[in-house]
Short mmCIF file of C-alpha atoms and ligand atoms in Angstrom, two decimals:
data_model
loop_
_atom_site.label_atom_id
_atom_site.label_comp_id
_atom_site.label_asym_id
_atom_site.label_seq_id
_atom_site.Cartn_x
_atom_site.Cartn_y
_atom_site.Cartn_z
CA MET A 14 285.08 180.29 151.67
CA LEU A 15 285.33 178.15 148.57
CA SER A 16 288.27 177.66 146.24
CA LYS A 17 288.59 179.78 143.10
CA LYS A 18 288.17 176.60 141.06
CA ALA A 19 284.87 175.77 142.73
CA THR A 20 283.45 179.26 142.26
CA CYS A 21 284.76 180.20 138.79
CA ASN A 22 282.09 180.29 136.13
CA SER A 23 283.75 178.08 133.53
CA HIS A 24 281.37 175.29 134.59
CA GLY A 25 278.77 176.60 132.13
CA GLN A 26 275.86 176.01 134.51
CA ASP A 27 274.31 179.34 133.50
CA SER A 28 273.89 178.25 129.87
CA SER A 29 270.33 178.14 128.49
CA TYR A 30 270.89 174.38 128.13
CA PHE A 31 270.85 173.91 131.90
CA LEU A 32 268.28 176.70 132.47
CA GLY A 33 265.87 174.79 130.24
CA TRP A 34 266.27 171.71 132.44
CA GLN A 35 265.52 173.84 135.51
CA GLU A 36 262.36 175.21 133.91
CA TYR A 37 261.30 171.67 133.02
CA GLU A 38 261.84 170.55 136.65
CA LYS A 39 259.47 173.29 137.83
CA ASN A 40 256.64 172.24 135.54
CA PRO A 41 257.24 168.74 134.11
CA TYR A 42 254.72 167.32 131.66
CA HIS A 43 252.79 164.23 132.76
CA ASP A 44 250.01 162.79 130.58
CA SER A 45 247.45 162.67 133.41
CA LEU A 46 248.91 164.64 136.35
CA ASN A 47 250.21 167.66 134.41
CA PRO A 48 249.11 167.50 130.75
CA THR A 49 249.92 171.18 130.11
CA GLY A 50 253.42 170.94 131.59
CA ILE A 51 256.75 171.34 129.79
CA ILE A 52 257.79 168.37 127.63
CA GLN A 53 261.46 167.52 128.09
CA MET A 54 263.07 167.53 124.63
CA GLY A 55 266.45 168.75 125.84
CA LEU A 56 267.66 165.46 127.32
CA ALA A 57 269.60 162.98 125.17
CA GLU A 58 268.28 159.90 126.93
CA ASN A 59 267.43 156.63 125.24
CA GLN A 60 264.29 155.15 126.78
CA LEU A 61 263.15 153.24 123.72
CA SER A 62 264.41 149.77 124.56
CA PHE A 63 264.09 149.33 128.32
CA ASP A 64 261.61 146.51 127.79
CA LEU A 65 264.35 144.47 126.06
CA LEU A 66 266.70 144.86 129.02
CA GLU A 67 263.90 144.14 131.49
CA SER A 68 263.04 140.90 129.68
CA TRP A 69 266.70 139.88 129.75
CA ILE A 70 266.88 140.54 133.52
CA ALA A 71 263.72 138.49 134.10
CA GLU A 72 265.28 135.58 132.19
CA ASN A 73 268.67 135.93 133.92
CA PRO A 74 267.89 136.53 137.61
CA ASP A 75 271.43 135.63 138.78
CA ALA A 76 272.93 138.73 137.14
CA ALA A 77 271.05 141.28 139.24
CA GLY A 78 270.93 139.02 142.31
CA PHE A 79 274.70 138.88 143.08
CA ARG A 80 274.83 135.20 142.03
CA ARG A 81 277.06 133.20 139.69
CA ASN A 82 275.75 129.74 138.69
CA GLY A 83 273.24 130.04 141.54
CA GLU A 84 275.95 130.75 144.18
CA SER A 85 276.06 134.11 145.98
CA ILE A 86 279.01 136.33 145.06
CA PHE A 87 277.89 139.12 147.37
CA ARG A 88 281.09 139.10 149.48
CA GLU A 89 283.36 139.03 146.44
CA LEU A 90 281.59 142.07 144.94
CA ALA A 91 281.29 143.94 148.24
CA LEU A 92 285.03 143.74 148.87
CA PHE A 93 286.42 144.26 145.35
CA GLN A 94 288.04 147.70 145.05
CA ASP A 95 290.82 147.39 142.49
CA TYR A 96 290.73 150.53 140.37
CA HIS A 97 291.79 148.56 137.31
CA GLY A 98 288.23 147.16 137.20
CA LEU A 99 286.93 143.61 136.97
CA PRO A 100 288.92 141.84 134.21
CA PHE A 101 285.88 140.02 132.83
CA PHE A 102 283.94 143.28 132.61
CA LYS A 103 286.73 144.98 130.67
CA LYS A 104 286.90 142.00 128.34
CA ALA A 105 283.14 142.05 127.76
CA LEU A 106 283.18 145.82 127.18
CA ALA A 107 286.11 145.58 124.72
CA GLU A 108 284.27 142.92 122.71
CA PHE A 109 281.02 144.89 122.76
CA MET A 110 282.85 147.97 121.45
CA SER A 111 284.28 145.86 118.61
CA ASP A 112 280.87 144.37 117.83
CA ILE A 113 279.20 147.74 117.44
CA ARG A 114 281.96 148.73 115.02
CA GLY A 115 281.15 145.68 112.90
CA ASN A 116 284.36 144.00 114.22
CA LYS A 117 286.38 146.18 111.86
CA VAL A 118 288.52 147.17 114.85
CA SER A 119 289.47 145.26 117.96
CA PHE A 120 290.07 146.60 121.45
CA ASP A 121 292.63 145.32 123.94
CA PRO A 122 291.08 145.23 127.47
CA SER A 123 294.44 146.25 128.99
CA LYS A 124 294.20 149.58 127.17
CA ILE A 125 290.82 150.43 128.72
CA VAL A 126 290.40 152.68 131.76
CA LEU A 127 286.98 152.45 133.39
CA THR A 128 285.29 155.67 134.49
CA ALA A 129 281.96 156.82 135.91
CA GLY A 130 280.43 157.64 132.53
CA ALA A 131 281.81 159.54 129.53
CA THR A 132 281.68 162.73 131.62
CA SER A 133 284.36 161.33 133.89
CA ALA A 134 286.25 159.82 130.93
CA ASN A 135 286.49 163.19 129.16
CA GLU A 136 287.47 165.07 132.31
CA THR A 137 290.08 162.44 133.26
CA LEU A 138 291.56 162.46 129.76
CA MET A 139 291.75 166.25 129.82
CA PHE A 140 293.41 166.10 133.25
CA CYS A 141 296.07 163.89 131.64
CA LEU A 142 296.54 165.98 128.49
CA ALA A 143 295.96 169.64 129.30
CA GLU A 144 296.09 172.38 131.91
CA ALA A 145 295.74 176.15 132.27
CA GLY A 146 297.28 177.85 129.24
CA ASP A 147 296.37 174.96 126.94
CA ALA A 148 293.62 174.78 124.34
CA ILE A 149 291.41 172.00 123.03
CA LEU A 150 289.93 172.57 119.57
CA ILE A 151 286.34 171.40 119.13
CA PRO A 152 284.11 171.63 116.04
CA THR A 153 280.92 173.61 116.55
CA PRO A 154 278.14 173.01 117.37
CA TYR A 155 279.19 170.82 120.32
CA TYR A 156 277.70 169.13 123.39
CA PRO A 157 277.20 171.87 126.04
CA GLY A 158 278.53 169.61 128.83
CA PHE A 159 282.05 169.88 127.37
CA ASP A 160 282.48 173.35 128.90
CA ARG A 161 282.10 171.73 132.32
CA ASP A 162 283.92 168.47 131.54
CA LEU A 163 286.95 169.84 129.74
CA LYS A 164 287.49 173.29 131.21
CA TRP A 165 286.25 173.51 134.74
CA ARG A 166 288.77 171.51 136.73
CA THR A 167 291.63 171.42 134.22
CA GLY A 168 291.71 175.19 133.58
CA ALA A 169 292.19 174.45 129.85
CA GLU A 170 290.30 176.49 127.23
CA ILE A 171 288.05 175.31 124.41
CA VAL A 172 288.68 177.04 121.08
CA PRO A 173 285.92 176.46 118.50
CA ILE A 174 286.50 175.03 115.04
CA GLN A 175 283.75 177.00 113.32
CA CYS A 176 281.52 174.81 111.15
CA THR A 177 278.52 176.18 109.28
CA SER A 178 275.34 175.10 107.56
CA SER A 179 276.81 175.95 104.15
CA ASN A 180 278.30 172.42 103.99
CA GLY A 181 276.13 170.63 106.57
CA PHE A 182 278.48 171.60 109.45
CA LYS A 183 281.39 169.54 108.12
CA ILE A 184 284.95 170.21 109.29
CA THR A 185 287.13 171.91 106.68
CA PRO A 186 290.93 172.34 106.49
CA SER A 187 290.58 176.11 106.74
CA ALA A 188 288.31 175.90 109.81
CA LEU A 189 290.94 173.72 111.53
CA GLU A 190 293.79 176.09 110.66
CA GLU A 191 291.77 179.13 111.73
CA ALA A 192 290.99 177.57 115.12
CA TYR A 193 294.65 176.69 115.60
CA ALA A 194 295.69 180.25 114.73
CA ALA A 195 292.98 181.70 117.01
CA ALA A 196 294.34 179.66 119.93
CA GLN A 197 297.90 180.80 119.21
CA LYS A 198 296.73 184.41 119.06
CA ARG A 199 295.40 183.95 122.59
CA ASN A 200 298.82 182.57 123.64
CA LEU A 201 297.32 179.15 124.23
CA THR A 202 299.19 175.94 123.48
CA VAL A 203 296.98 173.66 121.41
CA LYS A 204 297.04 170.19 122.96
CA ALA A 205 294.27 168.34 121.19
CA VAL A 206 291.31 168.25 118.87
CA LEU A 207 288.22 166.67 120.39
CA VAL A 208 285.35 165.45 118.23
CA THR A 209 282.10 163.64 118.94
CA ASN A 210 281.43 160.96 116.35
CA PRO A 211 278.50 160.56 115.76
CA SER A 212 277.97 164.20 116.59
CA ASN A 213 275.95 165.56 119.43
CA PRO A 214 274.04 167.77 118.51
CA LEU A 215 274.07 167.12 114.73
CA GLY A 216 273.12 163.43 114.84
CA THR A 217 275.51 162.74 111.94
CA THR A 218 278.46 160.39 111.56
CA MET A 219 281.73 161.90 110.40
CA THR A 220 282.80 161.12 106.85
CA GLY A 221 286.03 159.26 106.03
CA GLN A 222 287.23 162.50 104.46
CA GLU A 223 286.72 164.46 107.69
CA LEU A 224 288.36 161.76 109.80
CA ASN A 225 291.36 161.59 107.48
CA LEU A 226 291.61 165.35 107.55
CA LEU A 227 291.70 165.26 111.35
CA VAL A 228 294.40 162.58 111.43
CA THR A 229 296.53 164.53 108.94
CA PHE A 230 296.02 167.68 111.01
CA VAL A 231 297.03 166.15 114.35
CA ILE A 232 300.07 164.51 112.72
CA SER A 233 301.17 167.84 111.26
CA LYS A 234 300.73 169.70 114.55
CA SER A 235 301.94 166.86 116.83
CA ILE A 236 298.86 167.12 119.01
CA HIS A 237 296.32 164.64 120.44
CA LEU A 238 292.99 163.59 118.95
CA VAL A 239 290.13 162.57 121.22
CA SER A 240 287.14 160.88 119.63
CA ASP A 241 284.08 160.74 121.88
CA GLU A 242 282.20 157.77 120.37
CA ILE A 243 279.43 157.60 122.96
CA TYR A 244 276.74 157.40 120.23
CA SER A 245 278.54 154.75 118.14
CA GLY A 246 275.75 152.19 118.62
CA THR A 247 272.90 154.54 117.64
CA ILE A 248 273.41 154.62 113.86
CA PHE A 249 269.98 153.85 112.47
CA THR A 250 270.55 154.37 108.77
CA SER A 251 273.41 154.72 106.27
CA PRO A 252 276.16 155.86 106.05
CA ARG A 253 277.67 153.42 108.54
CA PHE A 254 279.84 154.49 111.46
CA THR A 255 283.61 154.71 111.02
CA SER A 256 285.71 154.80 114.17
CA ILE A 257 288.86 156.86 114.22
CA ILE A 258 290.79 153.64 114.97
CA GLU A 259 289.61 152.20 111.66
CA ILE A 260 291.08 155.21 109.86
CA LEU A 261 294.44 154.76 111.62
CA ASN A 262 294.43 151.06 110.71
CA ASN A 263 293.87 151.87 107.05
CA ARG A 264 296.50 154.58 106.60
CA THR A 265 299.95 153.43 105.56
CA ASP A 266 301.51 156.62 106.94
CA CYS A 267 300.23 155.63 110.41
CA TYR A 268 301.75 152.12 110.51
CA ASP A 269 304.83 153.00 112.54
CA SER A 270 303.77 156.48 113.51
CA ASP A 271 303.61 157.81 117.07
CA VAL A 272 300.17 159.21 116.20
CA TRP A 273 298.83 155.94 117.66
CA ASN A 274 299.93 157.27 121.05
CA ARG A 275 298.01 160.47 120.53
CA VAL A 276 294.59 159.15 119.50
CA HIS A 277 292.17 158.32 122.33
CA ILE A 278 288.59 157.11 122.37
CA VAL A 279 285.89 157.89 124.92
CA TYR A 280 282.93 155.57 125.29
CA SER A 281 280.02 154.95 127.65
CA LEU A 282 276.94 152.77 127.96
CA SER A 283 274.73 155.81 128.72
CA LYS A 284 273.33 156.14 125.20
CA ASP A 285 273.71 152.82 123.37
CA LEU A 286 272.22 150.82 126.24
CA GLY A 287 270.26 153.74 127.73
CA LEU A 288 271.96 153.42 131.13
CA PRO A 289 273.17 156.90 132.17
CA GLY A 290 272.23 156.16 135.79
CA PHE A 291 274.66 153.23 135.94
CA ARG A 292 277.61 155.58 135.27
CA VAL A 293 279.67 153.33 133.02
CA GLY A 294 282.28 154.90 130.78
CA ALA A 295 285.72 154.18 129.40
CA ILE A 296 288.86 155.69 127.95
CA TYR A 297 290.63 153.64 125.28
CA SER A 298 294.20 154.60 124.46
CA ASN A 299 297.37 153.06 123.02
CA ASN A 300 299.42 155.45 125.10
CA GLY A 301 300.78 153.59 128.13
CA ALA A 302 301.50 156.80 130.06
CA VAL A 303 297.93 158.02 129.52
CA ILE A 304 296.52 154.66 130.61
CA GLU A 305 298.69 154.69 133.72
CA ALA A 306 297.81 158.24 134.74
CA ALA A 307 294.11 157.82 133.91
CA THR A 308 293.95 154.57 135.88
CA LYS A 309 295.28 156.39 138.96
CA MET A 310 292.80 159.21 138.35
CA SER A 311 289.95 156.77 138.02
CA SER A 312 289.94 156.26 141.81
CA PHE A 313 287.85 159.46 141.83
CA GLY A 314 285.09 158.00 139.69
CA LEU A 315 285.02 154.22 139.81
CA ILE A 316 282.16 152.03 138.62
CA SER A 317 280.84 149.88 141.47
CA SER A 318 281.79 146.20 141.19
CA GLN A 319 278.10 145.29 141.44
CA THR A 320 277.39 147.30 138.27
CA GLN A 321 280.44 145.84 136.51
CA TYR A 322 279.35 142.32 137.33
CA PHE A 323 275.75 142.88 136.22
CA LEU A 324 276.77 144.48 132.93
CA SER A 325 279.45 141.92 132.15
CA GLU A 326 276.70 139.30 132.23
CA ILE A 327 274.56 141.26 129.76
CA LEU A 328 277.43 142.19 127.44
CA SER A 329 278.73 138.61 127.34
CA ASP A 330 275.37 137.44 126.03
CA LYS A 331 276.27 138.25 122.43
CA LYS A 332 273.10 136.85 120.98
CA PHE A 333 271.14 139.27 123.14
CA THR A 334 273.36 142.30 122.52
CA SER A 335 273.31 141.92 118.75
CA TRP A 336 269.53 141.57 118.76
CA TYR A 337 269.20 144.51 121.18
CA MET A 338 271.38 146.79 119.05
CA ALA A 339 269.46 145.99 115.86
CA GLU A 340 266.06 146.43 117.50
CA ASN A 341 267.11 149.61 119.29
CA GLN A 342 268.35 151.11 116.02
CA ARG A 343 265.09 150.19 114.31
CA ARG A 344 263.15 151.98 117.08
CA LEU A 345 265.45 155.01 116.92
CA LYS A 346 264.86 155.31 113.18
CA LYS A 347 261.10 155.12 113.59
CA ARG A 348 261.18 157.80 116.26
CA HIS A 349 263.57 160.00 114.31
CA ASP A 350 261.31 159.77 111.26
CA SER A 351 258.24 160.74 113.35
CA LEU A 352 259.99 163.85 114.61
CA VAL A 353 261.24 164.87 111.16
CA ARG A 354 257.76 164.33 109.71
CA GLY A 355 256.01 166.23 112.52
CA LEU A 356 258.35 169.19 112.20
CA LYS A 357 258.01 169.19 108.43
CA GLU A 358 254.25 169.48 108.80
CA ALA A 359 254.94 172.58 110.88
CA GLY A 360 257.13 173.94 108.08
CA ILE A 361 260.35 173.22 109.97
CA ARG A 362 263.20 171.16 108.58
CA CYS A 363 266.10 169.26 110.11
CA LEU A 364 269.65 168.62 109.05
CA GLY A 365 269.76 165.17 107.47
CA SER A 366 270.96 162.76 110.16
CA ASN A 367 271.64 159.05 110.62
CA ALA A 368 272.46 158.62 114.32
CA GLY A 369 271.94 159.87 117.85
CA LEU A 370 268.92 160.61 119.97
CA PHE A 371 268.10 164.06 118.54
CA CYS A 372 267.70 166.16 115.43
CA TRP A 373 269.43 169.41 114.59
CA VAL A 374 266.52 171.64 113.68
CA ASP A 375 266.54 174.73 111.52
CA MET A 376 264.25 177.49 112.84
CA ARG A 377 266.09 180.40 111.29
CA HIS A 378 262.93 181.46 109.49
CA LEU A 379 261.14 181.87 112.84
CA LEU A 380 263.67 184.38 114.19
CA ARG A 381 262.61 188.00 114.48
CA LYS A 382 266.16 188.97 113.51
CA ASN A 383 269.27 187.03 112.56
CA THR A 384 270.85 187.40 116.00
CA PHE A 385 271.54 185.23 119.05
CA GLU A 386 269.29 187.55 121.11
CA ALA A 387 266.43 186.68 118.74
CA GLU A 388 267.32 183.00 119.07
CA ILE A 389 267.02 183.17 122.87
CA GLU A 390 263.75 185.11 122.48
CA LEU A 391 262.38 182.30 120.32
CA TRP A 392 263.78 179.67 122.70
CA LYS A 393 261.97 181.34 125.62
CA LYS A 394 258.68 181.33 123.70
CA ILE A 395 259.11 177.65 122.95
CA VAL A 396 259.97 176.79 126.56
CA TYR A 397 257.46 179.00 128.37
CA ASP A 398 254.57 179.30 125.92
CA VAL A 399 254.74 176.17 123.77
CA ARG A 400 256.10 174.29 126.78
CA LEU A 401 258.76 172.27 125.00
CA ASN A 402 262.24 172.28 126.47
CA ILE A 403 264.52 172.18 123.43
CA SER A 404 268.16 173.32 123.37
CA ALA A 405 269.16 176.57 121.68
CA GLY A 406 272.02 176.28 119.19
CA SER A 407 273.90 179.02 121.05
CA SER A 408 274.17 176.70 124.07
CA CYS A 409 275.98 174.29 121.71
CA HIS A 410 278.21 177.19 120.56
CA CYS A 411 276.74 177.12 117.05
CA ALA A 412 278.12 179.96 114.94
CA GLU A 413 274.72 180.69 113.30
CA PRO A 414 271.57 181.77 115.17
CA GLY A 415 268.35 179.83 114.66
CA TRP A 416 269.38 176.18 115.08
CA PHE A 417 268.01 174.01 117.90
CA ARG A 418 268.62 170.48 119.18
CA VAL A 419 265.44 168.49 119.71
CA CYS A 420 265.60 165.08 121.44
CA PHE A 421 263.20 162.29 120.48
CA ALA A 422 264.12 159.14 122.42
CA ASN A 423 263.30 160.10 126.02
CA MET A 424 259.50 160.09 125.74
CA THR A 425 256.59 158.02 124.50
CA GLU A 426 255.30 158.21 120.92
CA GLU A 427 252.13 159.90 122.27
CA THR A 428 254.17 162.61 124.01
CA LEU A 429 256.16 163.18 120.82
CA ASP A 430 252.87 163.54 118.87
CA LEU A 431 251.64 166.07 121.42
CA SER A 432 254.87 168.06 121.18
CA MET A 433 254.45 168.20 117.40
CA ARG A 434 250.84 169.36 117.75
CA ARG A 435 251.99 172.14 120.06
CA MET A 436 254.72 173.10 117.60
CA LYS A 437 252.28 173.28 114.70
CA GLU A 438 249.93 175.49 116.71
CA PHE A 439 252.83 177.74 117.55
CA VAL A 440 254.07 178.12 113.99
CA ALA A 441 250.55 178.76 112.75
CA SER A 442 249.98 181.44 115.36
CA ALA A 443 253.38 183.01 114.77
CA ALA A 444 252.59 183.11 111.05
CA ALA A 445 249.24 184.71 111.73
CA ALA A 446 250.91 187.32 113.92
CA THR A 447 253.38 188.11 111.14
CA LEU A 448 250.66 188.39 108.52
CA ARG A 449 248.59 190.63 110.77
CA GLY A 450 251.66 192.78 111.50
CA SER A 451 251.11 192.11 115.17
CA SER A 452 253.95 192.26 117.64
CA GLY A 453 251.83 190.65 120.36
CA ARG A 454 253.07 187.55 122.10
CA TRP A 455 252.09 184.13 120.87
CA ARG A 456 250.29 183.45 124.14
CA ASN A 457 247.69 186.15 123.33
CA LEU A 458 247.19 184.88 119.82
CA ARG A 459 246.87 181.31 120.89
CA ARG A 460 243.35 181.83 122.19
CA LEU A 461 242.27 183.03 118.77
CA SER A 462 243.96 180.23 116.87
CA PHE A 463 242.60 177.54 119.16
CA ALA A 464 239.09 178.95 118.91
CA ASP A 465 238.79 179.01 115.16
CA LYS A 466 240.10 175.88 113.47
CA SER A 467 239.33 176.92 109.90
CA TRP A 468 241.11 180.21 110.45
CA ARG A 469 244.08 178.33 111.83
CA LYS A 470 244.15 175.94 108.90
CA LYS A 471 244.11 178.76 106.42
CA PHE A 472 247.06 180.54 108.00
CA THR A 473 249.00 177.35 108.61
CA THR A 474 248.73 176.55 104.93
CA ASN A 475 249.95 180.01 103.93
CA TRP A 476 252.81 179.89 106.36
CA VAL A 477 253.93 176.39 105.52
CA PHE A 478 253.73 177.19 101.82
CA ARG A 479 255.86 180.27 102.34
CA LEU A 480 258.42 178.28 104.33
CA LEU A 481 258.67 175.46 101.87
CA SER A 482 259.15 177.80 98.97
CA SER A 483 261.88 179.75 100.75
CA ARG A 484 265.51 178.84 100.18
CA HIS A 485 267.09 177.24 103.21
CA CYS A 486 270.22 175.22 103.28
CA TYR A 487 269.96 171.51 104.13
CA ALA A 488 272.44 168.69 103.95
CA ALA A 489 269.51 166.44 103.15
CA ASP A 490 265.80 166.83 102.98
CA GLN A 491 263.98 164.14 104.93
C1 PLP B 11 278.99 163.72 123.46
C2 PLP B 11 278.73 163.36 124.88
N1 PLP B 11 279.76 163.02 125.67
C3 PLP B 11 279.58 162.70 126.95
C4 PLP B 11 278.31 162.69 127.52
C5 PLP B 11 278.16 162.31 128.97
O1 PLP B 11 277.73 160.98 129.06
P1 PLP B 11 277.70 160.12 130.40
O2 PLP B 11 276.26 160.06 130.85
O3 PLP B 11 278.19 158.76 130.05
O4 PLP B 11 278.56 160.80 131.40
C6 PLP B 11 277.21 163.02 126.74
C7 PLP B 11 275.86 163.04 127.33
O5 PLP B 11 274.92 163.57 126.80
C8 PLP B 11 277.42 163.35 125.38
O6 PLP B 11 276.40 163.66 124.58
#
């Protein structure tokens, strides 16, 4: 017999987001061993700059070899178990976080709580701030893992702040007030607003206007604001990233305000350094009570001292980290541009974005109907027939059917090219089916389209032309 908490379905495991991963596991693409397998485009992993880290390790063998200045520190690391973390690691992490914010804000290492990734940071923070009967407001679309991280063990509810494509999914004052009222209607006590900046899944940084709006809102309602800044080092083009702390610093009405005690940052090295397997995350807060409670909680998800030591060596090498960040961002931009270009050739456009490891892709024109059922139908075709695991917008709680998150940094350039070729074939065949009035599945049509290239070209051209001339809403056209 398991506990109610363990068996309740608020974990979100049955979302199409996780189902897609399961389908990928059953038939994973491999260039030589399984070239017709499913390509994983539903995983926000950054594999573009491993070679830089590997070169650093080769040049600094002490770091991974439990040695300091050539002397073994194995015993020291093996015995260390203070849940406050290694002081020199916290210092190195605090400075790294300032560096990636252009040193416009500084972080005090004593206000950092170390956690096993941002997953643990978000869940720990929620444990401190909310419980059953409480609500956290989150702008949609949002990272599907939040259902698990924020709701499952705390019993708190997520209430969506509905954002739409009409303004590029920006947060508006009315959307905030409506979410607050919706929570109250459900007899929930609103405890916090949680945002991801840059956004997963949008791949966009929040504007100063949005951030100021949020600060004003949490001041007026006397609630907390959590800013998950896990993608803060992935900004590959303008506008630059603005941390919520920078906004607080710049507002005169925040100088002596207790709002400082209610704004918390979540960070992790999973995305910026591409190290999700190392499980390194952090909570940053000015609130002493939150730091104290979260530090006690962190016993449940500590980072091993071996990992802390290794990473403190890398992060303290500032020459390396600044070069790494610049090079990684250059590679992210190149990859982002390839995806946007490939999709455009298939007549598909993306929301303009400047950060992250994914694009937010508009496939509304490919839906049979403007419904979430039609979105899942299309998603299934793309997973099973086209063999690309992308994430349906509904799994990110998007309010409009037809949007998908497509990741670009967890594969080689060749695999990305192949995925785009598959997508083009699919759109061409779907267009042909529409023009022929056929309701047959794409799989049946594919044989025809593959066999006759000139036929395919003709219909692709018609379809793409039709798409480009149709009126869709984009924040930017890239
Ligand atoms: C917004 C956001 N927060 C948290 C996480 C979890 O990150 P971690 O691997 O550090 O637990 C992710 C991972 O995709 C994410 O996108």
